[in-house]
Amino acid sequence: MTDNFTEIRLRKRYRAEKRFKIYSVSALILALLILATLISSIAISSIPAFTQINIGIDVKMNDDQILQFEEDPENVSWRSLQKKSFYSMFPNVETRKDKKELNKLLSTGAYIEIKKFYLDNPNKLPDNNIIYVPASDDVDLLIKDIIDKDLPQDMRTISDNQISYLDKLISSNRIKKTISWRLFSNSDSREPELAGLKGGIVGTLLTMFVTLIISFPIGVLAAIYLEEIAPKNKFTDIIEVNINNLAAVPSIVYGLLGLAVF
Amino acid sequence: MLTIYLIILLGLSFVSYFYGKRLIRRRVYEQKVSQHSRDSYHGLYLSLYLIIPSIILTLIWLASSPNIIDSLLKSKIKNSLPDLSLGEINILKSKVMSAYDGILPVDSEQMEMFVDFYNSANIISTNFIIIISALVSVSFFLFALNRIRVRFNARSKVENILKFSMILASCVAIITTIGIVLSLIIETIEFFKIIKITDFLFGLQWSPQIALREDQVAGEGLFGAIPIFIGTILITLIAMFIAVPIGLLSAIYLSEYSKPKIRAIAKPMLEVLAGIPTVVYGFFAALTVAPFLRNSGASVGLSLSSESALAAGLVMGIMIIPLISSLSDDVINAVPQSLREGSAALGSTQSETVKLVILPAALPGIVSAILLALSRAIGETMIVVMAAGVAANLTFNPFESVTAVTVQIVVLLIGDQEFDSAKTLAAFALGFTLFIITLLLNVLSIYIVRKYREQYD
């Protein structure tokens, strides 16, 4: 009877042991799974941003424009050159409204690419060139399948007409996906397809630099003093408690301090 | 100009270090007496005496000269245009300053005069500080040079300087705390002159829209802080609900059960979570967790706001898991091995040892870890700014949108109000309350650790 009782109790205790172990393992696994989810979800949603859709347009300068270019590249009306070249690829598009829609496929900064191309290759002025310029952000999203083509027209930012122009461009092989170096070489912009991180990166580096210069010597000196040299008295105790507190003060309070002082 | 001076000074102090070393070598050689301090102390003594006075003077000048030049410019404007009001003088002054920086064009003769005045005042004051600090530095240097002897105790002088700078560095913490408290208190008192303190602490309505102009249509401006503190508490509670069990149990597993190999991999991985910037967590909350919760809530018939307290709380909980787990891991490891062995000798299983021996022994440390995590969660800004709502909503329902104290501070400070409008000042009052709360939590956690820490050693 007693033996039986001990055995039941022992089995119960072993079961509790097993349960506790499972709880703690699953807590750890859960934490690691969350980490994996977080990193992969950030990575998956950021990967499309590293590529960019470009549209190739046939550009040919007429004699007037070449003359203007030789005088001063700023004189050339690059926007109209871009528009005319792009429209000439779609001879069927005639009305103003359609042309406007067509032009919206290109980024508003597309003409800068054309200008850059001619500045880099002045010997190609009279030729018939295919120049790849960034597509607008909507086109970018559509080709990356982030905008759903099957939605009704008024629920997406890109019209059926524009999709048919795009299909024509795709079939004539004028859509190119490239790595978007602009992300690192441009600063912020209102146009998503032209925006980059350069300003942000430089600003962050400068802030880090200043922070390091200020905090590193002060922090190391204070640490050496408090740990190795200072006598253990009330004053150093206050300093240590103070440092602990400062570490836990919310950053927004430091922000308020900055606002009030500077 | 000033940078060139400082660079030259730096170079000179570098040179004087070697000069001091050679000087003492030569003296020792000539006098055939053994020296008191080593060569490098004499060198350092010289170079520190050369550079420190200049640095101190330059810092003082950097802090004070803009104000002095400012008031000079103001009085100049006042003298030449006596009928301007104070506000007009200030506007003209800032115009002159931006013209000096080349942001605004110099459009009138008068303007040109002021810009010239400002320019020459700047140049004069820079030259002045360079000459003064050079004179002071040189005299300090000559004084130091004069004192170098073979039996001179350069070491203790240098060590005193170093020790003094260390004490100064340690005092930065106190100065910062005083700075925070003072700046927050001043603005908060201003705020309580406009809004009654009881209205702020116990008011149930928060809508800080006040009329900036007489004729503007806007609310009275209600500054009852209860709803936003409830929001913060709700989000924090959800976060602690996630983080405490997961963090504590993984700490127990890592320190009591896991093989060293698993621990060596899993612990750094958990700490990766602590190194992720909070703005990334904010993105995760706003773009992944919140839509997921809303969709899954909709599929079981719950209507979740897309800025629900649940999403912000969940992600904030994830953020503080590593804080709790690594702090409690340290505490659990600090429990003496003899306690574990004693418990095992009495026949208890491992989980019984953990529950009945180790956790009670480590409890003060764990409680202080949780309190620290709590104060982190209360003060967390970026996650709630991105994932929680803006409208103050007095509710305990985690599916609804609530706002948090830090969100309100951010919202209040964005936009162009005057600095002393009630809206801006309210941000300081909120910040001060936040500071007090986190301060109390920290002091409590330090107190608990100090009181109970060494009980088992």
XYZ file of C-alpha atoms in Angstrom:
719
model
C 0.000 0.000 0.000
C 2.702 2.465 1.029
C 4.862 1.361 -1.898
C 2.047 1.928 -4.286
C 1.452 5.364 -2.859
C 5.136 6.319 -3.180
C 5.187 5.054 -6.732
C 2.159 7.100 -7.748
C 3.666 10.147 -6.130
C 7.000 9.558 -7.792
C 5.369 9.155 -11.178
C 3.499 12.383 -10.609
C 6.701 14.166 -9.747
C 8.444 12.838 -12.820
C 5.533 13.939 -14.952
C 5.763 17.413 -13.421
C 9.467 17.409 -14.151
C 8.841 16.519 -17.783
C 6.118 19.139 -18.107
C 8.340 21.847 -16.666
C 11.133 20.944 -19.010
C 8.773 21.052 -21.978
C 7.491 24.462 -20.901
C 10.954 25.889 -20.667
C 12.159 24.377 -23.935
C 9.096 25.646 -25.717
C 9.625 29.132 -24.276
C 13.112 29.180 -25.713
C 11.976 27.757 -29.046
C 9.151 30.288 -29.172
C 11.568 33.140 -28.573
C 13.882 31.897 -31.320
C 10.935 31.365 -33.685
C 9.816 34.927 -33.067
C 13.318 36.102 -33.887
C 13.273 34.100 -37.105
C 9.825 35.447 -38.044
C 10.877 38.992 -37.368
C 14.055 38.815 -39.388
C 12.491 36.936 -42.271
C 9.431 39.167 -42.463
C 11.609 42.271 -42.536
C 13.903 40.681 -45.100
C 11.092 39.459 -47.348
C 9.350 42.798 -47.397
C 12.587 44.653 -48.060
C 14.033 42.492 -50.832
C 11.885 43.975 -53.647
C 13.225 47.410 -52.762
C 16.703 46.412 -53.831
C 15.702 45.954 -57.452
C 14.228 48.518 -59.750
C 12.233 48.340 -62.966
C 13.639 50.298 -65.901
C 11.971 51.026 -69.209
C 14.071 51.290 -72.364
C 13.071 54.121 -74.666
C 14.348 54.941 -78.159
C 15.865 58.382 -78.083
C 17.063 60.258 -81.107
C 18.043 63.899 -80.940
C 17.222 66.141 -83.862
C 19.770 68.575 -85.248
C 18.452 71.542 -83.253
C 18.806 69.687 -80.015
C 22.334 68.582 -80.862
C 23.246 72.203 -81.505
C 21.669 73.210 -78.226
C 23.541 70.453 -76.442
C 26.844 71.625 -77.833
C 26.141 75.148 -76.631
C 25.103 74.138 -73.165
C 23.498 70.842 -72.071
C 21.176 72.813 -69.807
C 19.573 74.402 -72.862
C 18.171 71.143 -74.163
C 14.576 70.582 -73.133
C 15.185 67.120 -71.746
C 11.625 66.580 -70.593
C 10.155 67.141 -74.018
C 12.867 64.978 -75.580
C 11.879 62.200 -73.204
C 8.163 62.636 -73.916
C 8.527 62.783 -77.689
C 10.816 59.776 -77.810
C 8.497 57.760 -75.616
C 5.355 58.761 -77.544
C 6.988 57.824 -80.840
C 7.248 54.248 -79.583
C 3.427 54.161 -79.363
C 2.150 55.639 -82.620
C -1.421 54.543 -81.796
C -1.669 56.765 -78.763
C -3.053 60.044 -79.984
C -5.305 61.868 -77.546
C -3.814 64.153 -74.921
C -5.334 62.167 -72.116
C -3.855 58.882 -73.315
C -0.475 60.463 -73.851
C -0.542 61.788 -70.330
C -1.355 58.319 -69.044
C 1.436 56.860 -71.122
C 3.957 59.348 -69.770
C 2.955 58.410 -66.242
C 4.612 55.030 -66.778
C 7.962 56.771 -66.501
C 9.370 58.272 -63.375
C 9.201 62.052 -63.170
C 12.972 61.990 -62.946
C 13.384 59.906 -66.103
C 14.749 62.795 -68.150
C 17.708 63.048 -65.749
C 18.829 59.598 -66.899
C 18.652 60.708 -70.543
C 20.661 63.810 -69.776
C 23.204 61.763 -67.856
C 23.487 59.324 -70.769
C 24.328 62.091 -73.239
C 26.712 63.813 -70.859
C 28.558 60.529 -70.415
C 28.506 59.604 -74.118
C 28.693 62.823 -76.135
C 29.856 60.845 -79.184
C 26.446 59.123 -79.399
C 24.582 62.421 -79.923
C 23.402 61.746 -83.469
C 22.721 58.012 -82.957
C 19.534 56.154 -82.274
C 19.946 55.158 -78.651
C 18.044 52.889 -76.319
C 18.192 54.515 -72.929
C 16.864 52.769 -69.836
C 15.110 55.112 -67.461
C 13.425 54.320 -64.135
C 9.756 53.406 -64.317
C 7.248 55.090 -62.042
C 6.622 53.554 -58.632
C 3.245 52.123 -59.680
C 4.785 50.291 -62.633
C 7.519 49.056 -60.348
C 4.987 47.613 -57.926
C 2.888 46.112 -60.718
C 5.772 44.241 -62.299
C 6.907 43.027 -58.889
C 3.353 41.651 -58.418
C 2.653 43.813 -55.412
C -0.244 45.530 -57.209
C -2.793 42.930 -58.250
C -3.605 43.109 -61.979
C -6.876 41.238 -61.516
C -8.455 43.859 -59.302
C -11.060 46.050 -60.981
C -9.535 49.119 -62.560
C -10.772 51.679 -60.054
C -9.253 49.774 -57.165
C -5.701 50.011 -58.381
C -3.451 52.943 -59.083
C -2.677 51.861 -62.617
C -5.248 51.808 -65.438
C -6.067 49.106 -67.977
C -4.644 51.275 -70.755
C -1.382 51.617 -68.913
C -1.232 47.850 -68.418
C -1.705 47.327 -72.151
C 1.170 49.749 -72.878
C 3.272 47.874 -70.376
C 2.430 44.535 -72.003
C 3.636 45.958 -75.288
C 6.872 47.086 -73.652
C 7.305 43.664 -72.078
C 6.756 41.851 -75.391
C 9.284 44.103 -77.128
C 11.713 43.344 -74.304
C 12.061 46.899 -73.074
C 11.570 46.182 -69.378
C 14.726 45.588 -67.409
C 15.104 44.767 -63.747
C 18.317 46.115 -62.243
C 19.769 46.420 -58.799
C 18.711 49.770 -57.511
C 21.937 51.561 -56.661
C 19.894 54.710 -56.308
C 18.895 53.389 -52.912
C 22.416 54.128 -51.728
C 23.431 57.026 -53.952
C 20.354 59.294 -53.802
C 18.981 61.238 -50.912
C 15.335 61.419 -50.011
C 12.837 62.350 -52.661
C 9.103 62.666 -53.075
C 9.238 60.056 -55.818
C 9.658 56.594 -54.283
C 11.534 55.272 -57.329
C 14.173 57.991 -57.012
C 14.461 58.055 -53.245
C 17.597 56.842 -51.561
C 19.180 56.524 -48.198
C 22.368 58.500 -48.709
C 21.272 61.458 -46.622
C 20.071 59.183 -43.879
C 23.201 57.068 -43.871
C 25.505 60.075 -43.766
C 23.436 61.663 -41.013
C 23.465 58.487 -38.970
C 27.218 58.100 -39.342
C 27.821 61.688 -38.278
C 25.546 61.301 -35.274
C 27.303 58.079 -34.319
C 30.664 59.773 -34.654
C 29.746 62.690 -32.426
C 28.148 60.343 -29.899
C 31.241 58.172 -29.818
C 33.572 61.134 -29.372
C 31.558 62.390 -26.440
C 30.578 59.187 -24.718
C 33.661 57.022 -25.124
C 36.209 59.087 -23.171
C 33.746 60.194 -20.516
C 32.364 56.696 -20.061
C 35.748 54.989 -19.876
C 37.206 57.599 -17.523
C 34.196 57.408 -15.207
C 34.283 53.607 -15.234
C 37.995 53.436 -14.389
C 37.573 55.973 -11.634
C 34.559 54.342 -10.027
C 35.889 50.806 -10.232
C 39.586 51.229 -9.522
C 40.371 54.521 -7.832
C 37.388 56.006 -6.053
C 36.937 55.407 -2.346
C 33.678 53.688 -1.457
C 31.723 56.499 0.134
C 28.349 58.146 -0.085
C 29.379 60.358 -2.996
C 30.532 57.567 -5.309
C 27.475 55.585 -4.287
C 25.257 58.444 -5.452
C 27.153 58.631 -8.724
C 26.720 54.919 -9.343
C 23.000 54.950 -8.609
C 22.745 57.995 -10.829
C 24.453 56.289 -13.748
C 22.164 53.293 -13.375
C 19.186 55.611 -13.442
C 20.368 57.501 -16.479
C 20.738 54.233 -18.371
C 17.069 53.497 -17.807
C 15.662 56.967 -18.461
C 13.508 56.730 -21.594
C 15.179 58.223 -24.644
C 12.269 60.561 -25.198
C 13.114 62.318 -21.927
C 16.596 62.959 -23.292
C 14.883 64.342 -26.362
C 12.945 66.749 -24.175
C 16.187 67.752 -22.457
C 17.708 68.516 -25.849
C 14.650 70.526 -26.845
C 14.738 72.587 -23.673
C 18.467 73.239 -23.646
C 19.363 73.823 -27.295
C 40.432 79.688 -37.494
C 39.757 78.197 -34.099
C 40.133 74.642 -35.419
C 43.501 75.517 -36.928
C 44.569 76.937 -33.580
C 43.435 73.827 -31.741
C 45.184 71.538 -34.222
C 48.410 73.552 -33.863
C 48.041 73.382 -30.096
C 47.559 69.634 -30.257
C 50.695 69.316 -32.365
C 52.642 71.531 -29.975
C 51.573 69.541 -26.953
C 52.646 66.390 -28.782
C 56.031 67.939 -29.424
C 56.329 69.181 -25.860
C 55.788 65.642 -24.596
C 58.973 64.536 -26.330
C 60.700 67.757 -25.365
C 59.950 67.118 -21.698
C 61.250 63.579 -21.990
C 64.532 64.741 -23.526
C 64.885 67.569 -21.040
C 64.719 65.288 -18.043
C 67.061 62.775 -19.706
C 69.638 65.488 -20.176
C 69.300 66.839 -16.647
C 69.677 63.373 -15.188
C 72.738 62.821 -17.326
C 74.275 66.163 -16.322
C 73.542 65.999 -12.611
C 74.109 62.260 -12.127
C 71.202 62.065 -9.666
C 68.503 59.434 -9.994
C 65.256 60.974 -11.112
C 62.029 60.968 -9.106
C 59.481 60.319 -11.850
C 59.884 58.492 -15.118
C 60.556 60.400 -18.316
C 57.094 60.073 -19.743
C 55.541 61.732 -16.668
C 57.668 64.823 -17.222
C 56.649 64.829 -20.871
C 52.975 64.453 -20.019
C 53.263 67.125 -17.357
C 54.470 69.617 -19.919
C 51.999 68.736 -22.628
C 48.985 68.672 -20.293
C 49.909 72.078 -18.876
C 50.099 73.387 -22.416
C 46.797 72.059 -23.710
C 44.360 71.999 -20.797
C 44.033 75.761 -20.130
C 43.316 76.401 -23.803
C 40.702 73.690 -23.973
C 38.911 74.950 -20.878
C 38.962 78.558 -22.108
C 37.740 77.516 -25.557
C 34.880 75.514 -24.097
C 33.827 78.458 -21.940
C 34.027 80.729 -24.964
C 32.009 78.317 -27.139
C 29.293 78.273 -24.516
C 29.154 82.005 -23.875
C 30.170 83.852 -27.031
C 26.986 83.314 -29.103
C 24.948 84.974 -26.347
C 27.360 87.881 -26.020
C 27.507 88.516 -29.752
C 23.741 88.153 -29.885
C 23.150 90.845 -27.315
C 25.766 93.063 -28.978
C 23.923 92.753 -32.281
C 20.639 93.456 -30.573
C 21.876 96.635 -28.931
C 23.428 97.712 -32.231
C 20.084 97.292 -33.980
C 18.328 99.089 -31.141
C 20.716 102.028 -31.324
C 20.448 102.508 -35.061
C 16.688 101.846 -35.282
C 15.301 103.069 -31.944
C 11.593 102.816 -32.842
C 11.502 99.057 -33.462
C 9.644 96.872 -30.985
C 11.364 93.996 -29.246
C 9.792 91.395 -31.547
C 10.837 93.301 -34.656
C 14.371 93.545 -33.331
C 14.424 89.784 -32.818
C 13.139 89.152 -36.340
C 15.711 91.515 -37.834
C 18.412 89.860 -35.739
C 17.620 86.377 -37.038
C 17.437 87.795 -40.568
C 20.930 89.230 -40.146
C 22.201 85.923 -38.816
C 20.799 83.924 -41.734
C 22.156 86.515 -44.154
C 25.533 85.985 -42.528
C 25.208 82.245 -43.133
C 24.341 82.970 -46.765
C 20.784 81.658 -46.517
C 19.134 85.029 -47.054
C 20.395 87.611 -49.558
C 21.798 90.899 -48.261
C 19.247 93.214 -49.833
C 19.659 96.648 -48.252
C 22.476 98.903 -47.169
C 21.323 98.760 -43.589
C 21.312 94.981 -43.743
C 24.825 95.031 -45.088
C 25.908 97.196 -42.184
C 24.445 94.791 -39.659
C 25.941 91.760 -41.391
C 29.312 93.483 -41.437
C 28.973 94.290 -37.775
C 28.027 90.708 -36.965
C 30.863 89.390 -39.082
C 33.464 91.624 -37.475
C 32.129 90.866 -33.994
C 32.576 87.179 -34.728
C 36.093 87.641 -36.044
C 37.101 89.848 -33.127
C 35.775 87.437 -30.564
C 37.515 84.474 -32.235
C 40.807 86.354 -32.371
C 40.329 87.458 -28.798
C 39.846 83.923 -27.487
C 42.760 82.589 -29.525
C 45.140 85.249 -28.194
C 43.945 84.914 -24.617
C 44.082 81.140 -24.575
C 47.457 81.105 -26.307
C 48.835 83.506 -23.672
C 47.399 81.480 -20.816
C 48.627 78.216 -22.306
C 52.124 79.546 -22.881
C 52.372 80.925 -19.362
C 51.205 77.625 -17.905
C 53.726 75.858 -20.097
C 56.572 78.123 -18.979
C 55.532 77.630 -15.381
C 55.629 73.871 -15.849
C 58.928 74.042 -17.698
C 60.403 76.010 -14.850
C 59.422 73.360 -12.328
C 60.954 70.390 -14.060
C 63.810 69.153 -11.897
C 65.399 65.783 -11.489
C 63.806 65.312 -8.074
C 60.506 66.923 -9.138
C 57.455 64.759 -8.464
C 55.895 64.962 -11.922
C 54.099 61.669 -11.521
C 51.769 62.751 -8.772
C 50.987 65.999 -10.607
C 50.032 64.108 -13.764
C 48.100 61.527 -11.808
C 46.239 64.265 -9.993
C 45.222 65.808 -13.291
C 44.099 62.431 -14.613
C 42.240 61.670 -11.401
C 40.554 65.037 -11.501
C 39.417 64.497 -15.081
C 38.092 61.096 -14.073
C 36.104 62.606 -11.224
C 34.795 65.188 -13.655
C 33.749 62.434 -16.057
C 31.926 60.636 -13.273
C 30.136 63.816 -12.340
C 28.727 64.144 -15.864
C 26.057 61.653 -14.830
C 24.966 63.866 -11.957
C 25.075 66.987 -14.091
C 22.905 65.296 -16.721
C 20.380 64.216 -14.137
C 20.243 67.711 -12.692
C 19.870 69.086 -16.208
C 16.984 66.775 -17.004
C 15.193 67.470 -13.745
C 15.683 71.236 -13.957
C 14.630 71.630 -17.569
C 11.612 69.402 -17.109
C 10.570 71.017 -13.835
C 10.760 74.552 -15.207
C 8.559 73.765 -18.190
C 6.215 71.646 -16.100
C 5.669 74.466 -13.612
C 4.874 76.748 -16.557
C 2.344 74.169 -17.704
C 0.688 73.921 -14.328
C 0.271 77.685 -14.304
C -2.019 77.252 -17.318
C -3.651 73.935 -16.469
C -4.494 72.903 -12.926
C -2.365 70.024 -11.653
C -5.430 68.077 -10.511
C -6.975 68.451 -13.967
C -3.838 66.988 -15.449
C -3.394 64.074 -13.076
C -7.028 63.058 -12.642
C -8.769 64.378 -15.755
C -10.493 61.764 -17.895
C -10.462 63.704 -21.168
C -7.413 64.256 -23.343
C -7.797 66.459 -26.389
C -4.945 68.924 -26.497
C -6.294 70.995 -29.375
C -6.127 74.612 -28.351
C -6.900 77.653 -30.433
C -3.712 79.257 -31.645
C -5.544 82.329 -32.953
C -8.511 84.104 -31.432
C -10.880 83.214 -34.262
C -9.835 79.603 -34.759
C -12.359 76.853 -34.229
C -10.825 74.449 -31.754
C -11.652 72.752 -28.528
C -10.939 74.124 -25.113
C -7.860 71.958 -24.827
C -8.444 69.218 -22.297
C -5.355 67.891 -20.605
C -6.547 64.987 -18.498
C -3.738 62.481 -18.537
C -5.605 59.431 -17.208
C -6.583 57.975 -20.636
C -3.048 58.067 -21.997
C -1.553 56.608 -18.859
C -4.155 53.850 -19.021
C -3.069 53.263 -22.623
C 0.570 52.979 -21.625
C -0.298 50.671 -18.745
C -2.421 48.460 -20.994
C 0.297 48.124 -23.632
C 2.936 47.544 -20.970
C 0.847 44.889 -19.244
C 0.399 42.994 -22.515
C 4.137 43.266 -23.110
C 4.971 41.946 -19.650
C 2.449 39.152 -20.122
C 4.441 37.995 -23.150
C 7.933 38.755 -21.982
C 7.971 37.544 -18.370
C 7.008 33.889 -18.913
C 8.967 33.469 -22.131
C 12.018 35.308 -20.868
C 12.062 33.658 -17.457
C 11.453 30.140 -18.728
C 14.097 30.425 -21.423
C 16.531 31.727 -18.822
C 15.755 28.708 -16.631
C 16.199 26.343 -19.548
C 19.459 27.954 -20.624
C 20.999 27.937 -17.165
C 19.622 24.701 -15.689
C 18.799 22.251 -18.449
C 20.572 23.017 -21.698
C 23.842 21.506 -22.811
C 26.694 24.020 -23.051
C 26.610 23.750 -26.839
C 22.962 24.748 -27.123
C 23.501 27.527 -24.609
C 26.449 28.846 -26.604
C 24.219 29.159 -29.678
C 20.887 30.143 -28.160
C 22.035 32.829 -25.770
C 23.702 35.059 -28.397
C 20.695 34.518 -30.657
C 18.369 35.774 -27.955
C 20.631 38.733 -27.492
C 20.288 39.513 -31.196
C 16.715 40.443 -30.314
C 18.074 43.030 -27.896
C 20.284 44.559 -30.571
C 17.529 45.194 -33.119
C 16.689 48.903 -33.323
C 13.245 49.658 -31.969
C 12.225 51.302 -35.222
C 12.523 47.883 -36.880
C 10.245 46.459 -34.214
C 7.891 49.312 -34.986
C 7.813 48.295 -38.643
C 7.251 44.700 -37.655
C 4.355 45.728 -35.433
C 2.717 48.076 -37.902
C 3.207 46.113 -41.131
C 3.229 42.452 -40.079
C 1.705 41.885 -36.657
C -1.148 44.389 -36.754
C -2.569 43.273 -40.141
C -2.130 39.634 -39.118
C -4.032 40.199 -35.872
C -6.752 42.148 -37.632
C -7.260 39.477 -40.275
C -7.209 36.596 -37.842
C -9.514 38.518 -35.523
C -11.905 39.120 -38.393
C -11.911 35.425 -39.252
C -13.140 34.523 -35.762
C -15.584 37.404 -35.696
C -13.639 39.855 -33.553
C -13.254 43.387 -34.764
C -9.739 44.574 -34.044
C -8.567 48.072 -34.653
C -5.551 48.110 -36.932
C -3.736 50.124 -34.271
C -4.768 47.832 -31.458
C -3.030 47.817 -28.122
C -2.504 44.099 -28.642
C -0.153 44.511 -31.625
C 1.973 47.157 -29.942
C 2.034 45.194 -26.685
C 2.970 41.915 -28.354
C 5.883 43.415 -30.207
C 7.019 45.370 -27.183
C 6.940 42.096 -25.271
C 9.183 40.522 -27.899
C 11.538 43.429 -27.515
C 11.982 42.955 -23.772
C 12.274 39.135 -23.806
C 16.084 39.274 -24.061
C 16.285 41.891 -21.325
C 14.446 39.651 -18.886
C 16.081 36.435 -20.034
C 19.674 37.619 -19.927
C 19.299 39.461 -16.626
C 17.557 36.521 -14.939
C 20.048 34.125 -16.497
C 22.846 36.020 -14.776
C 20.982 35.972 -11.482
C 20.184 32.246 -11.691
C 23.803 31.459 -12.494
C 24.876 33.451 -9.481
C 22.941 31.124 -7.144
C 25.610 29.009 -5.427
C 26.023 25.471 -6.711
C 25.875 24.122 -3.138
C 22.174 24.967 -2.980
C 21.494 22.856 -6.081
C 23.531 19.981 -4.735
C 21.816 20.134 -1.371
C 18.434 20.043 -3.020
C 19.439 17.102 -5.208
C 20.766 15.269 -2.130
C 17.348 15.586 -0.551
C 15.942 13.754 -3.542
C 14.140 16.524 -5.366
C 13.830 16.499 -9.102
C 15.407 19.220 -11.177
C 12.200 21.155 -11.640
C 11.538 21.007 -7.912
C 15.020 22.379 -7.321
C 14.287 25.201 -9.714
C 10.891 26.005 -8.287
C 11.608 25.558 -4.596
C 15.271 26.483 -4.249
C 16.698 28.443 -7.136
C 13.797 30.774 -7.922
C 13.373 31.862 -4.291
C 17.112 32.418 -4.038
C 17.209 34.401 -7.254
C 13.930 36.219 -6.680
C 15.295 39.684 -5.819
C 17.386 39.698 -8.981
C 14.500 38.472 -11.088
C 12.145 41.068 -9.632
C 14.631 43.808 -10.335
C 15.049 42.511 -13.902
C 11.297 42.637 -14.369
C 11.126 46.152 -12.945
C 13.887 47.285 -15.291
C 12.029 45.719 -18.207
C 8.878 47.465 -17.030
C 10.546 50.848 -17.064
C 11.965 50.090 -20.518
C 8.480 49.220 -21.745
C 6.866 52.313 -20.270
C 9.404 54.611 -21.858
C 9.547 52.816 -25.207
C 8.779 55.284 -27.965
C 9.270 54.052 -31.500
C 7.127 50.898 -31.337
C 4.112 52.672 -29.927
C 4.522 55.665 -32.214
C 4.384 53.342 -35.211
C 1.897 50.766 -33.991
C -0.378 52.391 -31.411
C -3.032 54.999 -32.047
C -3.045 58.715 -31.493
C -6.563 59.317 -30.210
C -6.840 59.072 -26.437
C -9.326 56.342 -25.690
C -10.183 55.423 -22.122
C -10.499 51.654 -22.384
C -9.048 48.445 -21.065
C -9.983 46.491 -24.179
C -6.755 45.303 -25.841
C -8.475 45.040 -29.225
C -9.184 48.744 -29.387
C -6.803 51.479 -30.348
C -5.189 53.227 -27.413
C -2.483 55.821 -27.189
C 0.607 55.990 -25.001
C 2.409 58.724 -23.102
C 5.407 58.680 -25.413
C 3.163 58.854 -28.485
C 1.478 61.926 -27.079
C 4.804 63.614 -26.379
C 5.819 63.052 -29.986
C 2.469 64.220 -31.330
C 2.471 67.334 -29.143
C 5.925 68.374 -30.261
C 5.348 67.869 -33.988
C 4.043 70.968 -35.688
C 4.638 74.676 -35.342
C 3.391 75.835 -32.027
C 5.022 78.475 -29.964
C 7.429 77.050 -27.475
C 5.420 78.228 -24.497
C 1.990 77.158 -25.695
C 0.126 74.780 -23.432
C 0.520 72.023 -26.016
C 4.315 72.085 -25.965
C 4.418 72.480 -22.225
C 2.088 69.517 -21.824
C 4.769 67.397 -23.500
C 7.201 68.423 -20.815
C 4.689 67.645 -18.089
C 4.167 64.183 -19.578
C 7.910 63.688 -19.917
C 8.414 64.676 -16.317
C 5.776 62.205 -15.137
C 7.434 59.514 -17.250
C 10.811 60.385 -15.776
C 9.443 60.170 -12.229
C 7.802 56.799 -12.903
C 10.898 55.222 -14.434
C 13.051 56.759 -11.714
C 10.871 55.203 -9.007
C 10.971 51.823 -10.740
C 14.756 51.963 -11.028
C 15.284 53.045 -7.475
C 12.963 50.275 -6.330
C 14.829 47.670 -8.357
C 18.220 48.870 -7.120
C 16.867 48.828 -3.574
C 15.584 45.272 -3.909
C 18.869 44.030 -5.321
C 20.953 45.780 -2.678
C 18.791 44.615 0.181
C 18.569 40.943 -0.738
C 21.489 40.270 -3.058
C 24.146 38.697 -0.890
C 21.867 36.690 1.282
C 22.964 33.325 -0.147
C 26.660 33.926 -0.637
